[in-house]
Tab-separated table of C-alpha atoms in Angstrom:
chain	number	residue	atom	x	y	z
V	1	MET	CA	-56.880	-11.930	-97.622
V	2	SER	CA	-54.619	-9.342	-96.004
V	3	GLU	CA	-51.781	-7.625	-97.805
V	4	ARG	CA	-48.140	-7.956	-96.846
V	5	PRO	CA	-47.204	-5.272	-94.313
V	6	SER	CA	-44.892	-3.566	-96.840
V	7	GLN	CA	-47.457	-3.614	-99.635
V	8	SER	CA	-48.250	0.054	-99.043
V	9	ILE	CA	-44.614	1.089	-99.620
V	10	LEU	CA	-44.644	-0.828	-102.905
V	11	GLU	CA	-47.774	1.017	-103.959
V	12	ALA	CA	-46.794	4.465	-102.686
V	13	LEU	CA	-43.133	4.321	-103.725
V	14	PRO	CA	-42.480	1.514	-106.191
V	15	PRO	CA	-38.812	0.686	-106.757
V	16	ALA	CA	-38.552	2.904	-109.844
V	17	THR	CA	-39.935	5.913	-107.976
V	18	LEU	CA	-38.078	5.464	-104.692
V	19	LEU	CA	-34.700	4.467	-106.065
V	20	GLU	CA	-34.550	6.913	-108.971
V	21	THR	CA	-34.696	9.868	-106.634
V	22	GLY	CA	-31.491	11.583	-105.631
V	23	ASN	CA	-32.958	12.325	-102.212
V	24	GLN	CA	-31.098	10.128	-99.723
V	25	ARG	CA	-33.522	10.997	-96.920
V	26	LEU	CA	-36.437	9.729	-98.980
V	27	ILE	CA	-34.609	6.508	-99.778
V	28	ARG	CA	-33.672	5.984	-96.113
V	29	GLY	CA	-37.259	6.629	-95.034
V	30	GLY	CA	-38.618	4.278	-97.663
V	31	VAL	CA	-36.256	1.509	-96.603
V	32	ALA	CA	-37.304	1.993	-92.980
V	33	CYS	CA	-40.932	1.438	-94.063
V	34	MET	CA	-40.140	-2.007	-95.475
V	35	HIS	CA	-41.414	-4.668	-93.106
V	36	ASP	CA	-40.672	-7.921	-94.916
V	37	VAL	CA	-37.691	-9.431	-96.702
V	38	GLU	CA	-39.625	-10.087	-99.918
V	39	THR	CA	-40.253	-6.368	-100.350
V	40	VAL	CA	-36.590	-5.566	-99.725
V	41	ARG	CA	-35.640	-8.121	-102.403
V	42	GLU	CA	-37.792	-6.333	-104.963
V	43	TYR	CA	-35.933	-3.079	-104.338
V	44	VAL	CA	-32.541	-4.858	-104.395
V	45	GLY	CA	-33.428	-6.381	-107.760
V	46	TYR	CA	-34.346	-2.994	-109.165
V	47	GLU	CA	-31.199	-1.320	-107.825
V	48	ASN	CA	-29.006	-4.126	-109.184
V	49	GLN	CA	-30.513	-3.701	-112.658
V	50	HIS	CA	-30.139	0.062	-112.695
V	51	GLN	CA	-27.769	2.222	-110.665
V	52	ARG	CA	-25.984	-0.358	-108.478
V	53	ARG	CA	-25.175	2.182	-105.791
V	54	LEU	CA	-23.282	0.429	-103.034
V	55	TRP	CA	-24.679	2.604	-100.256
V	56	VAL	CA	-28.250	1.771	-101.340
V	57	LEU	CA	-27.528	-1.952	-101.654
V	58	ARG	CA	-25.803	-1.942	-98.261
V	59	MET	CA	-28.770	-0.175	-96.678
V	60	LEU	CA	-31.170	-2.700	-98.197
V	61	ALA	CA	-28.983	-5.605	-97.059
V	62	ASP	CA	-28.891	-4.191	-93.533
V	63	ARG	CA	-32.677	-3.825	-93.528
V	64	ALA	CA	-33.141	-7.414	-94.722
V	65	ALA	CA	-30.757	-8.662	-92.005
V	66	THR	CA	-32.654	-6.721	-89.359
V	67	LEU	CA	-35.952	-8.165	-90.565
V	68	ARG	CA	-34.550	-11.705	-90.574
V	69	ASP	CA	-33.202	-11.228	-87.039
V	70	THR	CA	-36.570	-9.934	-85.882
V	71	ASP	CA	-38.347	-12.890	-87.496
V	72	ALA	CA	-35.909	-15.308	-85.861
V	73	GLU	CA	-36.510	-13.743	-82.448
V	74	ASP	CA	-40.256	-14.029	-82.938
V	75	THR	CA	-40.072	-17.747	-83.799
V	76	VAL	CA	-37.619	-18.877	-81.109
V	77	PRO	CA	-39.489	-20.086	-78.050
V	78	ARG	CA	-38.435	-18.191	-74.982
V	79	ARG	CA	-37.554	-20.067	-71.825
V	80	GLN	CA	-39.644	-19.115	-68.917
V	81	THR	CA	-37.953	-18.838	-65.610
V	82	HIS	CA	-39.854	-19.503	-62.450
V	83	ASN	CA	-39.008	-17.524	-59.397
V	84	PRO	CA	-39.929	-19.312	-56.175
């Protein structure tokens, strides 16, 4: 069985490691490497229980919204137009 696409970010930078750093670039890069909403939720849960930094929570919320939008675009059937 294959792993979730973001499984490697969870292994390489678990929430405690990624979010406890003071390095904003590292956090931004880590968030960009999240490819599913479930992974983002794990990091949101950790941040909510610990530092509750609004900029981090906002970034995670934006990432989750982007992922949901991408998923919605992938599942909506596209109309094909026929050019005569």
